[in-house]
C-alpha atoms as a PDB file:
ATOM      1  CA  MET A   1      -0.550  -0.037   0.046  1.00  0.00           C
ATOM      2  CA  SER A   2       1.722   3.063  -0.958  1.00  0.00           C
ATOM      3  CA  MET A   3       2.218   5.787   1.537  1.00  0.00           C
ATOM      4  CA  ALA A   4      -0.352   7.985   0.214  1.00  0.00           C
ATOM      5  CA  LYS A   5      -3.382   6.154   1.150  1.00  0.00           C
ATOM      6  CA  ARG A   6      -1.787   5.058   4.774  1.00  0.00           C
ATOM      7  CA  LEU A   7      -1.322   8.546   5.628  1.00  0.00           C
ATOM      8  CA  SER A   8      -4.270   9.359   4.211  1.00  0.00           C
ATOM      9  CA  ALA A   9      -6.142   6.696   5.788  1.00  0.00           C
ATOM     10  CA  GLU A  10      -4.158   7.458   9.161  1.00  0.00           C
ATOM     11  CA  PHE A  11      -5.532  11.646   8.601  1.00  0.00           C
ATOM     12  CA  LEU A  12      -9.687  10.395   8.213  1.00  0.00           C
ATOM     13  CA  GLY A  13      -9.346   7.609  10.882  1.00  0.00           C
ATOM     14  CA  THR A  14      -7.753  10.313  13.836  1.00  0.00           C
ATOM     15  CA  LEU A  15     -11.444  12.366  12.234  1.00  0.00           C
ATOM     16  CA  TRP A  16     -13.853   9.305  12.972  1.00  0.00           C
ATOM     17  CA  LEU A  17     -11.952   9.013  16.872  1.00  0.00           C
ATOM     18  CA  VAL A  18     -11.750  12.453  17.738  1.00  0.00           C
ATOM     19  CA  LEU A  19     -15.385  13.834  15.865  1.00  0.00           C
ATOM     20  CA  GLY A  20     -17.296  10.538  17.139  1.00  0.00           C
ATOM     21  CA  GLY A  21     -15.894   9.864  21.007  1.00  0.00           C
ATOM     22  CA  CYS A  22     -15.053  13.346  21.363  1.00  0.00           C
ATOM     23  CA  GLY A  23     -18.806  14.028  19.771  1.00  0.00           C
ATOM     24  CA  ALA A  24     -19.969  12.116  21.801  1.00  0.00           C
ATOM     25  CA  ALA A  25     -18.703  13.573  24.816  1.00  0.00           C
ATOM     26  CA  VAL A  26     -19.333  17.526  24.031  1.00  0.00           C
ATOM     27  CA  LEU A  27     -23.101  17.469  21.506  1.00  0.00           C
ATOM     28  CA  ALA A  28     -24.529  14.215  23.725  1.00  0.00           C
ATOM     29  CA  ALA A  29     -23.117  13.641  27.300  1.00  0.00           C
ATOM     30  CA  ALA A  30     -25.211  16.132  29.162  1.00  0.00           C
ATOM     31  CA  PHE A  31     -28.465  16.946  26.687  1.00  0.00           C
ATOM     32  CA  PRO A  32     -30.940  17.181  28.241  1.00  0.00           C
ATOM     33  CA  GLN A  33     -33.205  13.939  29.395  1.00  0.00           C
ATOM     34  CA  VAL A  34     -31.425  12.029  26.843  1.00  0.00           C
ATOM     35  CA  GLY A  35     -27.980  12.869  27.909  1.00  0.00           C
ATOM     36  CA  ILE A  36     -25.622   9.293  27.493  1.00  0.00           C
ATOM     37  CA  GLY A  37     -22.983  10.289  30.581  1.00  0.00           C
ATOM     38  CA  LEU A  38     -19.703   8.692  30.662  1.00  0.00           C
ATOM     39  CA  LEU A  39     -21.006   5.708  29.632  1.00  0.00           C
ATOM     40  CA  GLY A  40     -22.467   6.817  26.259  1.00  0.00           C
ATOM     41  CA  VAL A  41     -19.098   8.879  25.755  1.00  0.00           C
ATOM     42  CA  SER A  42     -17.003   5.681  27.080  1.00  0.00           C
ATOM     43  CA  LEU A  43     -18.663   3.561  23.984  1.00  0.00           C
ATOM     44  CA  ALA A  44     -18.202   6.189  21.320  1.00  0.00           C
ATOM     45  CA  PHE A  45     -14.709   6.066  22.167  1.00  0.00           C
ATOM     46  CA  GLY A  46     -14.783   2.614  22.119  1.00  0.00           C
ATOM     47  CA  LEU A  47     -16.125   2.164  18.653  1.00  0.00           C
ATOM     48  CA  THR A  48     -14.244   5.055  16.387  1.00  0.00           C
ATOM     49  CA  VAL A  49     -11.516   3.001  17.325  1.00  0.00           C
ATOM     50  CA  LEU A  50     -13.208  -0.703  16.190  1.00  0.00           C
ATOM     51  CA  THR A  51     -14.804   1.046  13.855  1.00  0.00           C
ATOM     52  CA  MET A  52     -11.436   1.665  11.831  1.00  0.00           C
ATOM     53  CA  ALA A  53     -10.101  -1.030  12.329  1.00  0.00           C
ATOM     54  CA  TYR A  54     -12.428  -2.580  10.413  1.00  0.00           C
ATOM     55  CA  ALA A  55     -12.004  -0.103   7.269  1.00  0.00           C
ATOM     56  CA  ILE A  56      -8.702   0.442   7.465  1.00  0.00           C
ATOM     57  CA  GLY A  57      -6.469  -1.658   9.258  1.00  0.00           C
ATOM     58  CA  HIS A  58      -5.542  -3.997   6.093  1.00  0.00           C
ATOM     59  CA  VAL A  59      -4.848   0.368   4.904  1.00  0.00           C
ATOM     60  CA  SER A  60      -2.274   1.751   7.395  1.00  0.00           C
ATOM     61  CA  GLY A  61      -3.059  -1.076  10.743  1.00  0.00           C
ATOM     62  CA  CYS A  62      -5.175   2.201  11.724  1.00  0.00           C
ATOM     63  CA  HIS A  63      -3.461   3.334  14.918  1.00  0.00           C
ATOM     64  CA  LEU A  64      -4.949   6.576  14.703  1.00  0.00           C
ATOM     65  CA  ASN A  65      -2.900   7.645  17.096  1.00  0.00           C
ATOM     66  CA  PRO A  66       1.478   9.223  18.107  1.00  0.00           C
ATOM     67  CA  ALA A  67       1.359   6.461  21.500  1.00  0.00           C
ATOM     68  CA  VAL A  68      -0.039   3.301  19.554  1.00  0.00           C
ATOM     69  CA  SER A  69       2.886   4.528  16.354  1.00  0.00           C
ATOM     70  CA  LEU A  70       5.622   4.646  18.757  1.00  0.00           C
ATOM     71  CA  GLY A  71       5.133   1.879  21.178  1.00  0.00           C
ATOM     72  CA  LEU A  72       4.451  -0.361  18.571  1.00  0.00           C
ATOM     73  CA  PHE A  73       7.681   1.284  16.962  1.00  0.00           C
ATOM     74  CA  VAL A  74       9.293   0.666  20.142  1.00  0.00           C
ATOM     75  CA  GLY A  75       7.989  -3.454  20.670  1.00  0.00           C
ATOM     76  CA  GLY A  76       9.473  -4.057  17.036  1.00  0.00           C
ATOM     77  CA  ARG A  77       6.324  -4.144  15.014  1.00  0.00           C
ATOM     78  CA  PHE A  78       6.600  -0.658  12.981  1.00  0.00           C
ATOM     79  CA  PRO A  79       9.759   1.137  10.487  1.00  0.00           C
ATOM     80  CA  PRO A  80      10.716   3.813  12.067  1.00  0.00           C
ATOM     81  CA  LYS A  81      10.904   5.833   9.310  1.00  0.00           C
ATOM     82  CA  ASP A  82       6.865   5.824   8.833  1.00  0.00           C
ATOM     83  CA  LEU A  83       6.984   7.373  12.163  1.00  0.00           C
ATOM     84  CA  LEU A  84       6.808  10.901  12.061  1.00  0.00           C
ATOM     85  CA  PRO A  85       4.910  11.067   8.976  1.00  0.00           C
ATOM     86  CA  TYR A  86       1.790   8.846  10.433  1.00  0.00           C
ATOM     87  CA  VAL A  87       2.470  11.092  13.786  1.00  0.00           C
ATOM     88  CA  ILE A  88       1.570  14.211  11.452  1.00  0.00           C
ATOM     89  CA  ALA A  89      -1.008  12.688   9.562  1.00  0.00           C
ATOM     90  CA  GLN A  90      -2.780  11.834  12.663  1.00  0.00           C
ATOM     91  CA  VAL A  91      -2.669  15.087  14.203  1.00  0.00           C
ATOM     92  CA  LEU A  92      -3.584  16.561  11.799  1.00  0.00           C
ATOM     93  CA  GLY A  93      -6.342  14.024  11.462  1.00  0.00           C
ATOM     94  CA  GLY A  94      -7.133  15.046  15.094  1.00  0.00           C
ATOM     95  CA  ILE A  95      -6.853  19.337  14.343  1.00  0.00           C
ATOM     96  CA  ALA A  96      -9.150  18.474  10.935  1.00  0.00           C
ATOM     97  CA  GLY A  97     -11.924  16.592  13.631  1.00  0.00           C
ATOM     98  CA  ALA A  98     -12.158  19.050  16.433  1.00  0.00           C
ATOM     99  CA  ALA A  99     -12.325  20.946  13.562  1.00  0.00           C
ATOM    100  CA  ILE A 100     -15.580  19.255  12.074  1.00  0.00           C
ATOM    101  CA  LEU A 101     -16.964  19.281  15.660  1.00  0.00           C
ATOM    102  CA  TYR A 102     -16.377  23.177  15.898  1.00  0.00           C
ATOM    103  CA  VAL A 103     -18.519  23.691  13.722  1.00  0.00           C
ATOM    104  CA  ILE A 104     -21.359  22.025  14.366  1.00  0.00           C
ATOM    105  CA  ALA A 105     -20.964  22.420  17.989  1.00  0.00           C
ATOM    106  CA  SER A 106     -21.063  25.612  17.518  1.00  0.00           C
ATOM    107  CA  GLY A 107     -24.354  25.853  15.673  1.00  0.00           C
ATOM    108  CA  ALA A 108     -25.964  25.492  18.759  1.00  0.00           C
ATOM    109  CA  PRO A 109     -27.286  28.703  21.503  1.00  0.00           C
ATOM    110  CA  GLY A 110     -25.168  29.268  24.106  1.00  0.00           C
ATOM    111  CA  PHE A 111     -22.423  27.524  22.895  1.00  0.00           C
ATOM    112  CA  ASP A 112     -19.094  28.170  24.876  1.00  0.00           C
ATOM    113  CA  VAL A 113     -15.721  26.719  23.979  1.00  0.00           C
ATOM    114  CA  SER A 114     -13.855  27.125  27.029  1.00  0.00           C
ATOM    115  CA  ALA A 115     -16.699  25.328  28.906  1.00  0.00           C
ATOM    116  CA  GLY A 116     -14.065  22.404  27.712  1.00  0.00           C
ATOM    117  CA  PHE A 117     -14.964  21.172  24.714  1.00  0.00           C
ATOM    118  CA  ALA A 118     -13.308  17.618  25.599  1.00  0.00           C
ATOM    119  CA  SER A 119      -9.989  18.841  26.478  1.00  0.00           C
ATOM    120  CA  ASN A 120      -7.746  17.083  28.440  1.00  0.00           C
ATOM    121  CA  GLY A 121      -6.575  18.832  31.556  1.00  0.00           C
ATOM    122  CA  TYR A 122      -5.104  18.500  35.507  1.00  0.00           C
ATOM    123  CA  GLY A 123      -6.049  19.888  38.914  1.00  0.00           C
ATOM    124  CA  ALA A 124      -8.649  22.665  38.017  1.00  0.00           C
ATOM    125  CA  ARG A 125      -8.989  21.865  34.312  1.00  0.00           C
ATOM    126  CA  SER A 126     -10.018  18.336  35.875  1.00  0.00           C
ATOM    127  CA  PRO A 127     -13.084  17.298  35.372  1.00  0.00           C
ATOM    128  CA  GLY A 128     -12.632  15.161  39.122  1.00  0.00           C
ATOM    129  CA  HIS A 129      -9.982  18.109  40.043  1.00  0.00           C
ATOM    130  CA  TYR A 130      -7.433  15.982  40.514  1.00  0.00           C
ATOM    131  CA  THR A 131      -4.193  16.682  40.504  1.00  0.00           C
ATOM    132  CA  LEU A 132      -0.770  16.816  38.034  1.00  0.00           C
ATOM    133  CA  ALA A 133       0.664  13.245  39.278  1.00  0.00           C
ATOM    134  CA  ALA A 134      -2.924  12.148  39.225  1.00  0.00           C
ATOM    135  CA  GLY A 135      -2.680  12.607  35.870  1.00  0.00           C
ATOM    136  CA  LEU A 136       0.479  11.690  34.892  1.00  0.00           C
ATOM    137  CA  VAL A 137       0.211   8.041  37.293  1.00  0.00           C
ATOM    138  CA  THR A 138      -2.878   7.690  34.815  1.00  0.00           C
ATOM    139  CA  GLU A 139      -2.497   8.230  31.709  1.00  0.00           C
ATOM    140  CA  VAL A 140       1.644   6.724  31.923  1.00  0.00           C
ATOM    141  CA  VAL A 141      -0.408   3.086  33.007  1.00  0.00           C
ATOM    142  CA  MET A 142      -4.159   3.687  30.615  1.00  0.00           C
ATOM    143  CA  THR A 143      -1.133   3.785  27.713  1.00  0.00           C
ATOM    144  CA  PHE A 144       0.460   1.152  28.859  1.00  0.00           C
ATOM    145  CA  GLY A 145      -1.975  -1.113  28.876  1.00  0.00           C
ATOM    146  CA  PHE A 146      -4.298  -0.048  25.700  1.00  0.00           C
ATOM    147  CA  LEU A 147      -0.751  -0.371  23.611  1.00  0.00           C
ATOM    148  CA  PHE A 148      -0.314  -3.652  26.060  1.00  0.00           C
ATOM    149  CA  VAL A 149      -3.967  -5.034  24.409  1.00  0.00           C
ATOM    150  CA  ILE A 150      -2.745  -4.230  21.306  1.00  0.00           C
ATOM    151  CA  LEU A 151       0.410  -5.119  20.835  1.00  0.00           C
ATOM    152  CA  GLY A 152      -0.973  -8.861  22.179  1.00  0.00           C
ATOM    153  CA  SER A 153      -4.148  -9.041  20.382  1.00  0.00           C
ATOM    154  CA  THR A 154      -1.677  -8.110  17.531  1.00  0.00           C
ATOM    155  CA  HIS A 155       0.645 -10.794  17.695  1.00  0.00           C
ATOM    156  CA  GLY A 156       0.950 -13.493  14.422  1.00  0.00           C
ATOM    157  CA  ASN A 157      -0.389 -15.722  17.650  1.00  0.00           C
ATOM    158  CA  ALA A 158      -3.445 -13.824  18.837  1.00  0.00           C
ATOM    159  CA  PRO A 159      -6.818 -15.056  17.146  1.00  0.00           C
ATOM    160  CA  LYS A 160      -7.375 -13.769  14.160  1.00  0.00           C
ATOM    161  CA  GLY A 161     -10.181 -11.538  13.341  1.00  0.00           C
ATOM    162  CA  PHE A 162     -10.708 -10.861  17.109  1.00  0.00           C
ATOM    163  CA  ALA A 163      -7.902  -7.494  17.926  1.00  0.00           C
ATOM    164  CA  PRO A 164     -10.365  -5.181  16.286  1.00  0.00           C
ATOM    165  CA  ILE A 165     -13.261  -5.626  19.136  1.00  0.00           C
ATOM    166  CA  ALA A 166     -10.773  -6.422  21.392  1.00  0.00           C
ATOM    167  CA  ILE A 167      -8.670  -2.672  21.253  1.00  0.00           C
ATOM    168  CA  GLY A 168     -12.346  -1.106  21.150  1.00  0.00           C
ATOM    169  CA  LEU A 169     -13.271  -2.437  23.822  1.00  0.00           C
ATOM    170  CA  CYS A 170     -10.447  -1.905  26.350  1.00  0.00           C
ATOM    171  CA  LEU A 171      -9.842   1.371  25.097  1.00  0.00           C
ATOM    172  CA  THR A 172     -14.494   2.053  26.701  1.00  0.00           C
ATOM    173  CA  LEU A 173     -12.494   0.555  29.462  1.00  0.00           C
ATOM    174  CA  ILE A 174     -10.033   3.441  30.211  1.00  0.00           C
ATOM    175  CA  HIS A 175     -12.373   5.399  28.964  1.00  0.00           C
ATOM    176  CA  LEU A 176     -15.109   4.403  31.998  1.00  0.00           C
ATOM    177  CA  ILE A 177     -11.248   4.370  34.533  1.00  0.00           C
ATOM    178  CA  SER A 178     -10.270   7.159  33.663  1.00  0.00           C
ATOM    179  CA  ILE A 179     -13.178  10.492  31.919  1.00  0.00           C
ATOM    180  CA  PRO A 180     -13.282  12.058  35.650  1.00  0.00           C
ATOM    181  CA  VAL A 181      -9.362  12.006  35.889  1.00  0.00           C
ATOM    182  CA  THR A 182      -7.879  13.979  33.367  1.00  0.00           C
ATOM    183  CA  ASN A 183     -10.921  13.753  30.826  1.00  0.00           C
ATOM    184  CA  THR A 184      -8.882  10.767  29.241  1.00  0.00           C
ATOM    185  CA  SER A 185      -6.167  11.022  26.908  1.00  0.00           C
ATOM    186  CA  VAL A 186      -3.852   8.205  25.955  1.00  0.00           C
ATOM    187  CA  ASN A 187      -3.856  10.509  22.188  1.00  0.00           C
ATOM    188  CA  PRO A 188      -1.862  12.902  21.379  1.00  0.00           C
ATOM    189  CA  ALA A 189      -3.853  13.761  18.855  1.00  0.00           C
ATOM    190  CA  ARG A 190      -6.922  13.595  20.631  1.00  0.00           C
ATOM    191  CA  SER A 191      -6.101  16.307  22.871  1.00  0.00           C
ATOM    192  CA  THR A 192      -4.167  18.205  20.588  1.00  0.00           C
ATOM    193  CA  GLY A 193      -6.929  18.883  18.001  1.00  0.00           C
ATOM    194  CA  VAL A 194      -9.401  20.212  20.432  1.00  0.00           C
ATOM    195  CA  ALA A 195      -7.010  22.135  22.910  1.00  0.00           C
ATOM    196  CA  LEU A 196      -6.315  24.574  20.196  1.00  0.00           C
ATOM    197  CA  PHE A 197     -10.169  24.841  19.923  1.00  0.00           C
ATOM    198  CA  VAL A 198      -9.907  26.226  23.337  1.00  0.00           C
ATOM    199  CA  GLY A 199      -7.524  27.713  23.252  1.00  0.00           C
ATOM    200  CA  ALA A 200      -4.694  29.063  26.564  1.00  0.00           C
ATOM    201  CA  PRO A 201      -6.117  27.489  29.000  1.00  0.00           C
ATOM    202  CA  ALA A 202      -6.153  24.092  27.532  1.00  0.00           C
ATOM    203  CA  ILE A 203      -3.134  24.078  25.540  1.00  0.00           C
ATOM    204  CA  GLY A 204      -1.071  25.125  28.761  1.00  0.00           C
ATOM    205  CA  GLN A 205      -1.633  22.044  29.849  1.00  0.00           C
ATOM    206  CA  LEU A 206      -1.803  19.677  26.451  1.00  0.00           C
ATOM    207  CA  TRP A 207       2.906  18.956  27.228  1.00  0.00           C
ATOM    208  CA  LEU A 208       1.338  16.176  29.392  1.00  0.00           C
ATOM    209  CA  PHE A 209      -0.962  14.377  27.219  1.00  0.00           C
ATOM    210  CA  TRP A 210       1.918  14.035  24.789  1.00  0.00           C
ATOM    211  CA  LEU A 211       4.292  13.014  27.218  1.00  0.00           C
ATOM    212  CA  ALA A 212       2.419  10.734  29.574  1.00  0.00           C
ATOM    213  CA  PRO A 213       0.950   8.317  26.417  1.00  0.00           C
ATOM    214  CA  LEU A 214       4.663   8.130  24.885  1.00  0.00           C
ATOM    215  CA  VAL A 215       6.116   6.909  27.999  1.00  0.00           C
ATOM    216  CA  GLY A 216       3.137   4.664  29.165  1.00  0.00           C
ATOM    217  CA  ALA A 217       3.577   3.121  24.489  1.00  0.00           C
ATOM    218  CA  ALA A 218       6.991   2.777  25.185  1.00  0.00           C
ATOM    219  CA  LEU A 219       6.732   0.984  28.164  1.00  0.00           C
ATOM    220  CA  ALA A 220       4.979  -1.537  26.931  1.00  0.00           C
ATOM    221  CA  GLY A 221       6.339  -1.766  23.096  1.00  0.00           C
ATOM    222  CA  VAL A 222       9.178  -2.804  25.735  1.00  0.00           C
ATOM    223  CA  VAL A 223       7.205  -5.337  28.387  1.00  0.00           C
ATOM    224  CA  TYR A 224       5.401  -7.027  25.452  1.00  0.00           C
ATOM    225  CA  ARG A 225       9.032  -7.288  23.887  1.00  0.00           C
ATOM    226  CA  TRP A 226       9.794  -9.311  26.718  1.00  0.00           C
ATOM    227  CA  VAL A 227       6.086 -10.911  27.718  1.00  0.00           C
ATOM    228  CA  GLY A 228       4.958 -11.829  24.176  1.00  0.00           C
ATOM    229  CA  GLY A 229       8.067 -13.085  22.297  1.00  0.00           C
ATOM    230  CA  PRO A 230       9.093 -12.205  18.579  1.00  0.00           C
ATOM    231  CA  GLU A 231       6.294 -12.979  15.796  1.00  0.00           C
ATOM    232  CA  PRO A 232       6.084 -16.583  14.462  1.00  0.00           C
ATOM    233  CA  ALA A 233       8.790 -17.114  11.332  1.00  0.00           C
ATOM    234  CA  PRO A 234       5.798 -16.828   7.752  1.00  0.00           C
ATOM    235  CA  VAL A 235       5.028 -20.404   6.613  1.00  0.00           C
ATOM    236  CA  PRO A 236       7.142 -21.127   3.227  1.00  0.00           C
ATOM    237  CA  VAL A 237       5.688 -21.619   0.848  1.00  0.00           C
ATOM    238  CA  THR A 238       6.791 -24.525  -1.229  1.00  0.00           C
ATOM    239  CA  GLY A 239       6.423 -25.462  -5.446  1.00  0.00           C
ATOM    240  CA  ASP A 240       5.019 -28.698  -5.079  1.00  0.00           C
END
């Protein structure tokens, strides 16, 4: 598959993740009388990954996340030359998804982007007012778990065809745990997209939502190489 097609898939997939997950949080989480709540938002994020994994997994691998690309690189599953192009495509996709969401959300009376716009934060910007330390630990551990599941479910010895389900449900679980702490990032592209529309308050804390997911992902790549073992050797094809 050409690099242009792979990067286009990553752009569109990350756009879908931000529009679907953050859109559920901004548009539907607290909608009067029929709001979907934290459970619904958690499920929405999981569904974005699940649906796109089946749609573009065969094209680009469906990373949708700089931390995922880094974790796969450290885990020996992704070539270093592709890392930066993937990250750029993902960040641009996240910004595009946030831009579409902004256009939609701003059509409602009383819309105020400074109210949060599904951005991530700690301290006063945390939904539960959790500290910086709590946010850091949460994002590192949740991203570690996410990459561990990704590396395991996509391993050559894992059951075939079920990886998107495991990965989507894992992201749902992560959101169920950590929305109250940081509004759940585990994805620098997702965090960057919405932060740019919120402005200084979100951008000032954005560093954490790059640092912590990248650290957690890299650790998972190292650990899974030891726990999961090498990929199985290809089955040789004979001429008879």
